[in-house]
Amino acid sequence: MLARGLAKHFRDVRAVDGVDFAVAPNECVGFLGPNGAGKTTLMRLIYSALRKTAGELSVFGLTPMQQRKQINAGVGVVFQENNLDEDLNAAECLLIHALYCGLSFRTARRRAAELLEWMALSPKARSTIRTLSGGMVRRLMIARALLHSPRLLILDEPTTGLDPQVRHTIWAALRELKRQGMTILLTTHYMEEAQQLSDRVLIMDRGRIILSGPPNELIGQHLERYVLQASGLTEVPAATDGIRHERAGDADCFYSNAEPLLQALYDRLPTRSAVLRHANLEDVFLKFTGRGLHE
Amino acid sequence: MNESSVPPGELCAPLPLRTGRCWSLFGVWYRHVRVYRKTLLANATPPVLESLYFFAAVAIGLGSYLLKTGFDGLPYVTYVASGVLAGSAMMCAVFETTYGTFVRLVYQRSYDAMLGTHLRISEMFVGEMLFCATKGAVFSTIVLLITTLCGARPTIWCLLVPLIGFVTGYLWAAVGLVVTSYVKTINNFSFFTTGIITPVFYFSGTFFPVRGHYAWLDVVAMLVPLTPSIELSRALFKASFTPVTGIALVLLLGYTALFHWLALRRMTARVLR
Ligand SMILES: Nc1ncnc2c1ncn2[C@@H]1O[C@H](COP(=O)(O)OP(=O)(O)OP(=O)(O)O)[C@@H](O)[C@H]1O
Ligand SMILES: [Mg+2]
């Protein structure tokens, strides 16, 4: 997949404002960005649910919109919003969607049963959608996206609002799919999710890609190794060599490559609400997208 | 998570896909049939009963007092039966693609889900209109059978009634989609149903001849998109075909083509936003 100067404007909103990126087969790419960054819009351009305003995009070497049918035959989408057919039960939902995807009745039934089983939803096969919990609905959404064995899986915030158990289950499933050769595009607000699953992350802000690279490299390149995070400090300790200090609201962050320095600082802090940890993707994310609200 | 149920390597194995138009349309059509079948009694009873109440009240009740002679060379009971069966095809189709489609479009976001598949936007909506056409064929046939039991006199030509019901259903499904593509909130539909559908049902010759009073009214009446269906249905009951029947046929097919085109154009714009 390849995008060059790809843009989508809604009247005066520049939802996607000239992005360039490429995705290799069997790669898992995470798209991060604050609310309204344009992640969903970008995904919709990829599966031809929107017309682009400018730029170029090719998927499997084909052109979205013009060759929508060929592209989407190889694409599975887990939408940000749950849009399961509420007039049907779980098994029927999969059956009907499999028909839409072009499977025969027989294959559709087999795939639906297999995927229900894989997502541990078999006992709920005959339940109507409304009686399913949030986690079950989300797993069903993922099962639905996999019915026709897509080559490319698009996941728009697959685990938002789910409990840790479901999240970890879904991550395990996605890792299995990746092992089996699937290409995955993932948007998320959970840095841990991006770090766990993605070979590479693209950080978006206001329709542009502002940073990209493998999660660990980004952290190494842009931040010190350790962070001491504290909140509610009444007086900030004097600056020390080898420690960088940042303040946002009532929160203070101290960065350093030397853990003992931060440990010493930690011991001197009056508050116990401080934590000393490795720098992570969220620190990079906040550094580049800022700490203020975006909308 | 039950990893053992699907052997590794099976989940992503390529599957043969039927991406042709027929299978796509069938999938969409079948979805509606399946949903409809679940709630068959609840769904189908009101519209069938409603048209039969009309029939009973107007044709059998009122008709037996006032109109022993009938209209158009048909006994009044038969006259009304031939009109009501086309009207019922219109009603069932237009309700499906207004309220039903709106709920799927805005609340359930079903079309968004379909956009993630290889289905063409035209296939998504033509499949739906074909379902409405099927419903139109079935409803008009049911009305034909019941009114026959109640004293209407069909001819052998009435075997073509399902066909008229089918085209009428398709036409009004398309009209419904065009309306839905403009509607912002579900309450707006009541303007359409009481402002257009109800008068069309009463004033396109269902219960009394609209034509033959004033010349201008003849033209207007013929231009109401339900009139051609009723004209054709009546021709079947009379087993007599005149140039007017031909005009009606051309008009019916013309309207259907026009609204089919409009519906797809409007819904494509609405779905792609
Ligand atoms: N159909 C639309 N019409 C008008 N504006 C839109 C439309 N879809 C999205 N936008 C605008 O485009 C911008 C990007 O939206 P988008 O949904 O792509 O963001 P996102 O990164 O997915 O956000 P979130 O994390 O909240 O899901 C937003 O400002 C949004 O208001
Ligand atoms: Mg989004």
Coordinates of C-alpha atoms and ligand atoms in Angstrom, one line a residue:
Chain A
M1 CA 0.0 0.0 0.0
L2 CA 1.3 3.4 -0.9
A3 CA 0.0 6.9 -0.2
R4 CA 1.5 10.1 -1.6
G5 CA 0.2 13.5 -0.6
L6 CA -3.2 11.9 0.2
A7 CA -5.8 14.4 1.4
K8 CA -9.4 14.4 2.3
H9 CA -11.2 17.7 3.2
F10 CA -14.7 18.1 4.5
R11 CA -15.7 21.6 3.5
D12 CA -13.3 23.6 5.7
V13 CA -12.1 20.6 7.8
R14 CA -8.8 19.1 6.6
A15 CA -9.4 15.7 8.0
V16 CA -6.5 14.1 6.2
D17 CA -4.0 16.8 5.0
G18 CA -1.4 15.3 2.7
V19 CA 0.0 12.1 4.1
D20 CA 2.8 9.9 2.7
F21 CA 3.3 6.4 3.8
A22 CA 3.9 2.8 2.6
V23 CA 2.9 -0.5 4.1
A24 CA 4.7 -3.7 3.3
P25 CA 2.9 -7.1 3.1
N26 CA 2.6 -8.8 6.5
E27 CA 3.5 -5.6 8.3
C28 CA 1.4 -4.3 11.2
V29 CA 1.2 -0.6 11.3
G30 CA -0.3 1.4 14.2
F31 CA -1.9 4.8 13.6
L32 CA -1.9 6.9 16.7
G33 CA -3.3 10.4 17.0
P34 CA -5.6 12.5 19.2
N35 CA -9.3 12.5 18.6
G36 CA -10.0 14.1 15.3
A37 CA -6.5 13.5 14.0
G38 CA -8.0 11.9 10.9
K39 CA -7.3 8.2 11.5
T40 CA -10.8 7.0 10.7
T41 CA -11.0 9.2 7.6
L42 CA -7.7 7.7 6.4
M43 CA -9.0 4.1 6.9
R44 CA -12.2 5.0 5.1
L45 CA -10.2 6.2 2.1
I46 CA -8.3 2.9 2.1
Y47 CA -11.5 0.7 1.8
S48 CA -13.2 3.1 -0.6
A49 CA -15.8 4.5 1.7
L50 CA -14.8 8.1 0.8
R51 CA -13.5 9.9 -2.2
K52 CA -10.1 11.5 -1.7
T53 CA -9.7 15.2 -2.2
A54 CA -6.2 15.1 -3.5
G55 CA -3.0 12.9 -3.7
E56 CA -2.5 9.3 -4.6
L57 CA -3.4 6.1 -2.9
S58 CA -2.9 2.5 -4.1
V59 CA -3.9 -0.6 -2.2
F60 CA -2.6 -4.0 -3.5
G61 CA -1.4 -1.9 -6.5
L62 CA -5.0 -1.0 -7.3
T63 CA -6.8 2.3 -7.1
P64 CA -9.5 2.7 -4.4
M65 CA -13.0 3.8 -5.7
Q66 CA -12.1 2.8 -9.2
Q67 CA -11.2 -0.8 -8.3
R68 CA -13.2 -0.9 -5.1
K69 CA -14.5 -4.4 -5.7
Q70 CA -11.1 -6.0 -6.3
I71 CA -9.5 -4.2 -3.3
N72 CA -12.3 -4.8 -0.8
A73 CA -12.5 -8.5 -1.7
G74 CA -9.1 -8.7 0.1
V75 CA -9.9 -6.3 2.9
G76 CA -11.6 -7.0 6.3
V77 CA -12.7 -4.0 8.4
V78 CA -13.4 -3.7 12.1
F79 CA -15.2 -0.4 12.2
Q80 CA -14.7 2.1 15.0
E81 CA -18.5 2.1 15.7
N82 CA -20.2 -1.3 16.1
N83 CA -22.5 -1.8 13.2
L84 CA -23.6 -5.4 13.6
D85 CA -27.0 -6.1 12.1
E86 CA -29.3 -5.8 15.1
D87 CA -32.2 -7.7 13.4
L88 CA -30.1 -10.9 13.4
N89 CA -28.5 -13.1 16.0
A90 CA -24.7 -13.5 16.3
A91 CA -24.4 -16.5 13.9
E92 CA -26.8 -15.0 11.4
C93 CA -24.8 -11.8 11.4
L94 CA -21.8 -13.7 10.4
L95 CA -23.6 -15.8 7.8
I96 CA -25.2 -12.8 6.1
H97 CA -22.0 -10.8 6.1
A98 CA -20.2 -13.8 4.6
L99 CA -22.7 -13.9 1.8
Y100 CA -22.0 -10.2 1.2
C101 CA -18.3 -11.1 1.1
G102 CA -19.1 -13.6 -1.6
L103 CA -18.8 -16.9 0.2
S104 CA -21.1 -19.7 -0.8
F105 CA -23.7 -20.8 1.8
R106 CA -21.7 -23.8 2.8
T107 CA -18.4 -22.0 3.2
A108 CA -20.2 -19.2 5.0
R109 CA -21.7 -21.5 7.6
R110 CA -18.4 -23.2 8.1
R111 CA -16.4 -20.0 8.5
A112 CA -19.0 -18.5 10.8
A113 CA -18.9 -21.5 13.1
E114 CA -15.1 -21.6 13.1
L115 CA -14.7 -17.9 13.9
L116 CA -17.4 -18.0 16.6
E117 CA -15.5 -20.8 18.2
W118 CA -12.2 -19.0 17.8
M119 CA -13.5 -15.9 19.4
A120 CA -15.1 -18.0 22.2
L121 CA -18.6 -16.9 21.1
S122 CA -20.1 -20.3 20.3
P123 CA -22.4 -20.3 23.3
K124 CA -23.8 -16.9 22.1
A125 CA -24.4 -18.0 18.5
R126 CA -28.2 -17.6 18.9
S127 CA -28.2 -14.5 21.1
T128 CA -29.4 -11.3 19.6
I129 CA -26.8 -8.5 19.3
R130 CA -28.4 -6.3 21.9
T131 CA -28.0 -9.0 24.6
L132 CA -24.2 -9.2 24.1
S133 CA -21.7 -7.4 26.2
G134 CA -19.4 -4.8 24.8
G135 CA -16.5 -7.3 24.7
M136 CA -18.6 -9.9 22.9
V137 CA -19.8 -7.4 20.3
R138 CA -16.2 -6.3 19.6
R139 CA -15.0 -9.9 19.3
L140 CA -17.9 -10.5 16.9
M141 CA -16.9 -7.5 14.9
I142 CA -13.4 -9.0 14.5
A143 CA -14.8 -12.4 13.6
R144 CA -17.0 -10.7 11.0
A145 CA -14.0 -8.9 9.4
L146 CA -12.2 -12.3 9.0
L147 CA -14.9 -14.3 7.3
H148 CA -13.5 -14.1 3.8
S149 CA -9.8 -14.5 4.8
P150 CA -8.8 -11.0 3.9
R151 CA -5.1 -10.2 3.1
L152 CA -5.4 -6.8 4.8
L153 CA -7.2 -6.3 8.1
I154 CA -8.2 -2.8 9.1
L155 CA -8.9 -2.3 12.8
D156 CA -10.3 1.1 13.9
E157 CA -9.8 1.2 17.6
P158 CA -10.5 -2.5 18.2
T159 CA -10.3 -2.5 22.0
T160 CA -11.6 0.9 23.0
G161 CA -13.8 0.5 26.1
L162 CA -13.0 -3.1 26.8
D163 CA -11.7 -4.7 30.0
P164 CA -8.1 -5.9 30.2
Q165 CA -9.0 -9.6 29.8
V166 CA -10.8 -9.0 26.5
R167 CA -8.0 -6.6 25.4
H168 CA -5.3 -9.2 26.0
T169 CA -7.4 -11.9 24.3
I170 CA -7.9 -9.7 21.2
W171 CA -4.2 -8.9 21.1
A172 CA -3.3 -12.6 21.2
A173 CA -5.7 -13.2 18.4
L174 CA -4.2 -10.4 16.3
R175 CA -0.7 -11.7 16.9
E176 CA -1.8 -15.1 15.7
L177 CA -3.2 -13.5 12.5
K178 CA 0.0 -11.6 11.9
R179 CA 1.9 -14.9 12.3
Q180 CA -0.3 -16.3 9.6
G181 CA 0.7 -13.6 7.2
M182 CA -2.0 -11.0 7.5
T183 CA -1.2 -7.3 6.9
I184 CA -2.7 -5.2 9.7
L185 CA -3.6 -1.5 10.0
L186 CA -4.5 -0.6 13.5
T187 CA -5.7 2.7 14.9
T188 CA -5.7 3.1 18.7
H189 CA -5.5 5.4 21.6
Y190 CA -3.8 2.8 23.7
M191 CA -0.1 3.2 23.4
E192 CA 0.5 -0.2 25.0
E193 CA -1.6 -1.8 22.2
A194 CA 0.4 0.0 19.5
Q195 CA 3.6 -1.0 21.2
Q196 CA 2.6 -4.6 21.6
L197 CA 1.3 -5.2 18.1
S198 CA 2.9 -2.8 15.7
D199 CA 6.1 -3.2 13.8
R200 CA 5.8 0.5 13.1
V201 CA 3.7 3.4 14.4
L202 CA 2.6 6.5 12.6
I203 CA 1.6 9.4 14.8
M204 CA -0.9 11.6 13.3
D205 CA -2.1 15.1 14.3
R206 CA -4.5 17.4 12.5
G207 CA -4.5 15.3 9.4
R208 CA -0.7 15.0 9.1
I209 CA 1.8 12.3 10.0
I210 CA 4.2 13.9 12.3
L211 CA 6.3 11.0 13.3
S212 CA 6.8 7.4 12.2
G213 CA 9.0 4.4 13.1
P214 CA 9.2 1.3 15.1
P215 CA 7.9 2.0 18.7
N216 CA 11.1 1.2 20.5
E217 CA 13.3 3.2 18.1
L218 CA 11.0 6.2 18.5
I219 CA 11.3 6.1 22.2
G220 CA 15.1 5.7 22.0
Q221 CA 15.5 8.5 19.5
H222 CA 13.3 11.1 21.1
L223 CA 13.5 10.6 24.8
E224 CA 15.8 9.6 27.7
R225 CA 15.5 6.1 28.9
Y226 CA 13.8 6.8 32.3
V227 CA 11.1 9.0 33.5
L228 CA 10.2 10.1 37.0
Q229 CA 6.6 11.2 37.0
A230 CA 5.1 13.1 39.9
S231 CA 2.0 15.2 40.5
G232 CA 1.0 17.7 43.1
L233 CA 4.5 18.9 44.0
T234 CA 4.4 22.1 45.9
E235 CA 8.1 22.9 45.3
V236 CA 10.1 21.6 42.4
P237 CA 13.6 20.3 43.3
A238 CA 16.5 22.3 42.0
A239 CA 17.8 21.3 38.6
T240 CA 20.4 18.6 38.5
D241 CA 22.9 17.8 35.7
G242 CA 21.7 14.9 33.6
I243 CA 18.0 15.4 34.5
R244 CA 15.6 17.2 32.3
H245 CA 12.5 18.7 33.9
E246 CA 9.1 19.4 32.3
R247 CA 6.0 20.7 33.9
A248 CA 2.4 20.6 32.7
G249 CA -0.4 21.7 35.0
D250 CA 0.2 20.1 38.3
A251 CA 2.3 17.2 36.8
D252 CA 6.1 17.1 36.7
C253 CA 8.2 14.9 34.6
F254 CA 11.9 14.3 35.1
Y255 CA 13.8 12.6 32.3
S256 CA 17.2 11.0 32.5
N257 CA 19.3 8.2 31.0
A258 CA 20.8 7.5 34.4
E259 CA 18.4 5.6 36.6
P260 CA 20.4 6.3 39.9
L261 CA 20.0 10.0 39.4
L262 CA 16.2 9.7 39.2
Q263 CA 16.1 7.2 42.0
A264 CA 17.9 9.7 44.2
L265 CA 15.5 12.3 43.2
Y266 CA 12.6 10.0 43.9
D267 CA 13.8 9.4 47.5
R268 CA 14.0 13.1 48.1
L269 CA 10.5 13.9 46.8
P270 CA 8.0 14.6 49.6
T271 CA 5.1 13.0 47.7
R272 CA 4.5 9.2 47.3
S273 CA 2.4 9.6 44.2
A274 CA 5.6 9.6 42.1
V275 CA 6.6 6.7 39.8
L276 CA 9.9 5.9 38.3
R277 CA 9.7 4.0 35.0
H278 CA 11.0 3.4 31.5
A279 CA 10.1 6.0 29.0
N280 CA 7.3 4.7 26.8
L281 CA 5.4 5.5 23.6
E282 CA 2.9 7.6 25.5
D283 CA 5.7 10.0 26.5
V284 CA 6.8 10.3 22.9
F285 CA 3.2 10.8 21.8
L286 CA 2.6 13.6 24.3
K287 CA 5.9 15.2 23.5
F288 CA 4.9 15.5 19.9
T289 CA 1.2 16.1 20.0
G290 CA 1.3 18.4 23.1
R291 CA -0.5 18.1 26.3
G292 CA -3.4 20.4 25.6
L293 CA -6.8 19.4 24.2
H294 CA -7.0 19.2 20.4
E295 CA -10.6 19.9 19.6
Chain B
M1 CA -10.0 -17.8 23.2
N2 CA -10.0 -21.3 21.8
E3 CA -6.8 -21.6 19.8
S4 CA -7.2 -25.3 19.2
S5 CA -10.5 -25.1 17.2
V6 CA -8.9 -23.6 14.2
P7 CA -5.6 -25.1 13.2
P8 CA -2.9 -22.4 12.6
G9 CA -2.7 -21.5 9.0
E10 CA -6.4 -22.1 8.3
L11 CA -7.6 -18.7 9.4
C12 CA -6.0 -16.8 6.5
A13 CA -6.1 -19.5 3.8
P14 CA -7.6 -17.8 0.7
L15 CA -11.2 -18.7 0.0
P16 CA -13.0 -18.8 -3.3
L17 CA -15.1 -15.6 -3.6
R18 CA -18.2 -15.0 -5.7
T19 CA -18.0 -11.4 -6.5
G20 CA -20.5 -11.4 -9.4
R21 CA -23.6 -9.2 -9.4
C22 CA -26.1 -12.0 -9.0
W23 CA -24.6 -13.4 -5.8
S24 CA -24.2 -9.9 -4.4
L25 CA -27.8 -9.0 -5.1
F26 CA -28.9 -12.4 -3.7
G27 CA -27.0 -11.8 -0.5
V28 CA -28.7 -8.5 0.1
W29 CA -32.1 -9.8 -0.8
Y30 CA -31.7 -12.9 1.3
R31 CA -30.7 -10.8 4.4
H32 CA -34.1 -9.0 4.2
V33 CA -36.0 -12.2 3.5
R34 CA -34.4 -13.8 6.5
V35 CA -35.1 -10.9 8.8
Y36 CA -38.7 -10.6 7.5
R37 CA -39.3 -14.3 8.0
K38 CA -38.5 -14.0 11.7
T39 CA -41.2 -11.5 12.3
L40 CA -43.5 -12.6 9.5
L41 CA -46.8 -12.5 11.4
A42 CA -46.1 -9.2 13.2
N43 CA -44.8 -7.6 9.9
A44 CA -47.3 -8.9 7.4
T45 CA -50.5 -8.9 9.3
P46 CA -51.1 -5.1 9.6
P47 CA -50.7 -4.2 6.0
V48 CA -52.7 -7.1 4.7
L49 CA -55.5 -6.6 7.3
E50 CA -55.5 -2.8 6.6
S51 CA -56.1 -3.2 2.9
L52 CA -58.8 -5.8 3.7
Y53 CA -60.6 -3.5 6.1
F54 CA -60.7 -0.9 3.4
F55 CA -61.9 -3.5 1.0
A56 CA -64.6 -4.7 3.4
A57 CA -65.7 -1.2 4.4
V58 CA -65.8 0.4 1.0
A59 CA -66.4 -2.4 -1.4
I60 CA -68.6 -4.7 0.5
G61 CA -70.2 -2.3 2.9
L62 CA -70.6 1.0 1.1
G63 CA -70.5 -0.5 -2.3
S64 CA -73.5 -2.8 -1.8
Y65 CA -75.7 0.2 -1.0
L66 CA -74.5 2.8 -3.4
L67 CA -73.0 1.3 -6.3
K68 CA -74.6 -1.8 -7.5
T69 CA -73.6 -1.0 -11.0
G70 CA -69.8 -0.5 -10.4
F71 CA -67.3 1.4 -12.6
D72 CA -65.5 0.8 -15.7
G73 CA -67.6 -2.2 -16.6
L74 CA -66.5 -3.9 -13.4
P75 CA -68.7 -4.8 -10.4
Y76 CA -67.7 -2.4 -7.6
V77 CA -66.2 -5.2 -5.5
T78 CA -63.9 -6.2 -8.3
Y79 CA -63.1 -2.6 -9.1
V80 CA -61.8 -1.9 -5.6
A81 CA -60.0 -5.2 -5.4
S82 CA -58.0 -4.4 -8.5
G83 CA -57.0 -1.0 -7.1
V84 CA -56.3 -2.2 -3.5
L85 CA -53.9 -4.9 -4.7
A86 CA -51.7 -2.3 -6.4
G87 CA -52.0 0.0 -3.5
S88 CA -50.8 -2.7 -1.1
A89 CA -47.7 -3.4 -3.2
M90 CA -46.9 0.4 -3.0
M91 CA -47.5 0.6 0.7
C92 CA -45.4 -2.4 1.8
A93 CA -42.5 -1.3 -0.4
V94 CA -42.5 2.4 0.5
F95 CA -42.5 1.7 4.2
E96 CA -39.6 -0.6 3.9
T97 CA -37.3 1.9 2.2
T98 CA -38.4 4.9 4.3
Y99 CA -38.5 3.9 7.9
G100 CA -36.6 0.6 7.5
T101 CA -33.8 2.0 5.4
F102 CA -33.5 5.1 7.6
V103 CA -33.0 3.0 10.7
R104 CA -30.3 0.9 8.9
L105 CA -28.7 4.0 7.5
V106 CA -28.6 6.2 10.6
Y107 CA -29.0 4.0 13.7
Q108 CA -27.7 0.6 12.8
R109 CA -25.1 1.9 10.3
S110 CA -25.6 -1.3 8.2
Y111 CA -24.6 0.4 5.0
D112 CA -21.3 1.5 6.6
A113 CA -20.7 -2.2 7.4
M114 CA -21.5 -3.2 3.8
L115 CA -19.1 -0.5 2.5
G116 CA -16.3 -2.5 4.0
T117 CA -17.1 -5.4 1.6
H118 CA -16.7 -5.7 -2.1
L119 CA -20.4 -4.9 -2.6
R120 CA -21.1 -2.1 -5.0
I121 CA -23.3 0.7 -3.6
S122 CA -25.7 0.0 -6.4
E123 CA -25.9 -3.7 -5.4
M124 CA -26.6 -2.8 -1.8
F125 CA -29.7 -0.8 -2.8
V126 CA -30.9 -2.8 -5.8
G127 CA -30.9 -5.9 -3.6
E128 CA -33.1 -4.0 -1.2
M129 CA -35.4 -2.8 -3.9
L130 CA -35.7 -6.3 -5.3
F131 CA -36.7 -7.5 -1.8
C132 CA -39.4 -4.8 -1.8
A133 CA -40.5 -5.9 -5.3
T134 CA -40.8 -9.5 -4.0
K135 CA -42.9 -8.2 -1.1
G136 CA -45.0 -6.3 -3.6
A137 CA -45.6 -9.4 -5.6
V138 CA -46.5 -11.5 -2.6
F139 CA -48.8 -8.8 -1.0
S140 CA -50.7 -8.1 -4.2
T141 CA -51.2 -11.9 -4.7
I142 CA -52.5 -12.3 -1.1
V143 CA -54.9 -9.4 -1.6
L144 CA -56.0 -11.0 -4.9
L145 CA -56.7 -14.3 -3.3
I146 CA -58.6 -12.9 -0.3
T147 CA -60.7 -10.5 -2.3
T148 CA -61.6 -13.3 -4.7
L149 CA -62.9 -15.2 -1.7
C150 CA -64.9 -12.2 -0.8
G151 CA -66.6 -11.9 -4.1
A152 CA -64.2 -10.2 -6.6
R153 CA -64.2 -11.7 -10.0
P154 CA -60.7 -12.3 -11.5
T155 CA -60.0 -13.4 -15.0
I156 CA -57.2 -15.7 -16.2
W157 CA -55.1 -12.6 -17.0
C158 CA -55.0 -12.0 -13.2
L159 CA -52.2 -14.6 -13.1
L160 CA -50.1 -11.6 -14.1
V161 CA -51.0 -9.7 -10.9
P162 CA -47.7 -10.8 -9.1
L163 CA -45.8 -9.2 -12.0
I164 CA -47.6 -5.9 -11.5
G165 CA -47.0 -6.1 -7.7
F166 CA -43.3 -6.8 -8.4
V167 CA -42.8 -3.7 -10.6
T168 CA -45.0 -1.5 -8.4
G169 CA -43.0 -2.7 -5.4
Y170 CA -39.7 -1.9 -7.1
L171 CA -40.9 1.6 -8.2
W172 CA -42.1 2.6 -4.8
A173 CA -39.1 1.2 -3.1
A174 CA -37.0 3.5 -5.3
V175 CA -39.3 6.4 -4.5
G176 CA -38.8 5.7 -0.8
L177 CA -35.1 5.6 -1.1
V178 CA -35.1 9.0 -2.9
V179 CA -37.1 10.5 0.0
T180 CA -34.9 8.8 2.6
S181 CA -31.8 10.3 1.0
Y182 CA -33.1 13.8 1.8
V183 CA -34.5 13.1 5.3
K184 CA -32.7 14.3 8.3
T185 CA -34.7 12.9 11.2
I186 CA -37.1 10.0 11.2
N187 CA -40.1 12.3 12.0
N188 CA -39.8 13.9 8.6
F189 CA -41.3 10.8 7.1
S190 CA -44.8 11.6 8.4
F191 CA -44.9 14.5 5.9
F192 CA -44.2 12.1 3.2
T193 CA -46.6 9.4 4.3
T194 CA -49.6 11.6 5.1
G195 CA -48.7 14.3 2.5
I196 CA -48.1 12.0 -0.5
I197 CA -48.6 8.3 0.1
T198 CA -52.1 8.6 1.6
P199 CA -53.5 10.9 -1.1
V200 CA -51.9 8.8 -3.8
F201 CA -53.6 5.7 -2.3
Y202 CA -57.0 7.3 -2.4
F203 CA -56.8 9.5 -5.5
S204 CA -55.2 7.4 -8.1
G205 CA -58.4 5.5 -8.9
T206 CA -58.3 2.9 -6.2
F207 CA -61.9 3.5 -5.0
F208 CA -63.5 5.6 -7.8
P209 CA -62.6 6.7 -11.3
V210 CA -60.5 9.8 -11.3
R211 CA -60.4 10.2 -15.0
G212 CA -63.4 11.3 -17.0
H213 CA -64.3 14.4 -14.9
Y214 CA -62.0 17.1 -16.3
A215 CA -59.4 16.8 -19.1
W216 CA -56.6 18.3 -17.0
L217 CA -57.4 16.0 -14.1
D218 CA -57.0 13.0 -16.5
V219 CA -53.5 14.1 -17.3
V220 CA -52.6 14.8 -13.6
A221 CA -54.1 11.5 -12.5
M222 CA -52.2 9.5 -15.2
L223 CA -49.0 11.2 -14.0
V224 CA -49.4 10.0 -10.4
P225 CA -47.0 7.0 -10.3
L226 CA -49.5 4.6 -8.8
T227 CA -52.1 5.2 -11.5
P228 CA -50.4 3.1 -14.2
S229 CA -50.2 0.1 -11.9
I230 CA -53.9 0.4 -11.1
E231 CA -54.7 0.9 -14.8
L232 CA -52.8 -2.3 -15.7
S233 CA -54.3 -4.3 -12.9
R234 CA -57.8 -3.2 -14.0
A235 CA -57.0 -4.2 -17.5
L236 CA -56.2 -7.7 -16.3
F237 CA -59.5 -7.9 -14.4
K238 CA -61.4 -6.7 -17.5
A239 CA -59.4 -8.8 -19.8
S240 CA -59.5 -5.8 -22.2
F241 CA -56.4 -4.0 -23.4
T242 CA -56.7 -0.5 -25.0
P243 CA -54.1 2.1 -26.0
V244 CA -54.4 3.5 -22.5
T245 CA -53.2 0.2 -21.2
G246 CA -50.1 0.5 -23.4
I247 CA -49.5 4.1 -22.2
A248 CA -49.8 2.9 -18.6
L249 CA -47.3 0.1 -19.2
V250 CA -44.8 2.6 -20.7
L251 CA -45.3 5.0 -17.9
L252 CA -44.9 2.4 -15.2
L253 CA -41.6 1.1 -16.7
G254 CA -40.5 4.7 -17.3
Y255 CA -41.1 5.8 -13.8
T256 CA -39.4 2.7 -12.5
A257 CA -36.3 3.4 -14.6
L258 CA -36.3 7.1 -13.6
F259 CA -36.6 6.5 -9.8
H260 CA -34.2 3.6 -9.9
W261 CA -31.6 5.9 -11.4
L262 CA -32.4 8.7 -9.0
A263 CA -32.4 6.4 -5.9
L264 CA -29.0 5.0 -6.7
R265 CA -27.6 8.5 -7.4
R266 CA -28.9 10.0 -4.2
M267 CA -28.1 7.1 -2.0
T268 CA -24.5 6.8 -3.3
A269 CA -24.0 10.5 -2.4
R270 CA -25.5 9.9 1.0
V271 CA -23.6 6.8 1.9
L272 CA -20.2 8.1 0.7
R273 CA -20.8 11.5 2.4
Ligands
LIG1 N1 -18.3 12.9 7.2 C1 -17.7 13.9 7.8 N2 -18.1 15.2 7.5 C2 -17.5 16.2 8.0 N3 -16.4 16.2 8.8 C3 -16.0 15.0 9.1 C4 -16.5 13.8 8.6 N4 -15.8 12.7 9.1 C5 -14.9 13.2 9.9 N5 -14.9 14.6 9.9 C6 -14.0 15.5 10.6 O1 -12.7 15.1 10.2 C7 -11.8 15.1 11.3 C8 -11.1 13.8 11.5 O2 -12.0 12.8 11.9 P1 -11.7 11.3 12.1 O3 -12.9 10.6 12.5 O4 -11.0 10.8 10.9 O5 -10.7 11.4 13.3 P2 -10.1 10.2 14.2 O6 -8.7 10.4 14.2 O7 -10.7 8.9 13.7 O8 -10.7 10.6 15.6 P3 -11.1 9.6 16.8 O9 -9.9 9.2 17.5 O10 -12.0 10.5 17.7 O11 -11.8 8.4 16.2 C9 -12.6 15.6 12.5 O12 -12.4 16.9 12.7 C10 -14.0 15.3 12.1 O13 -14.9 16.2 12.7
MG2 MG -11.7 7.4 14.6

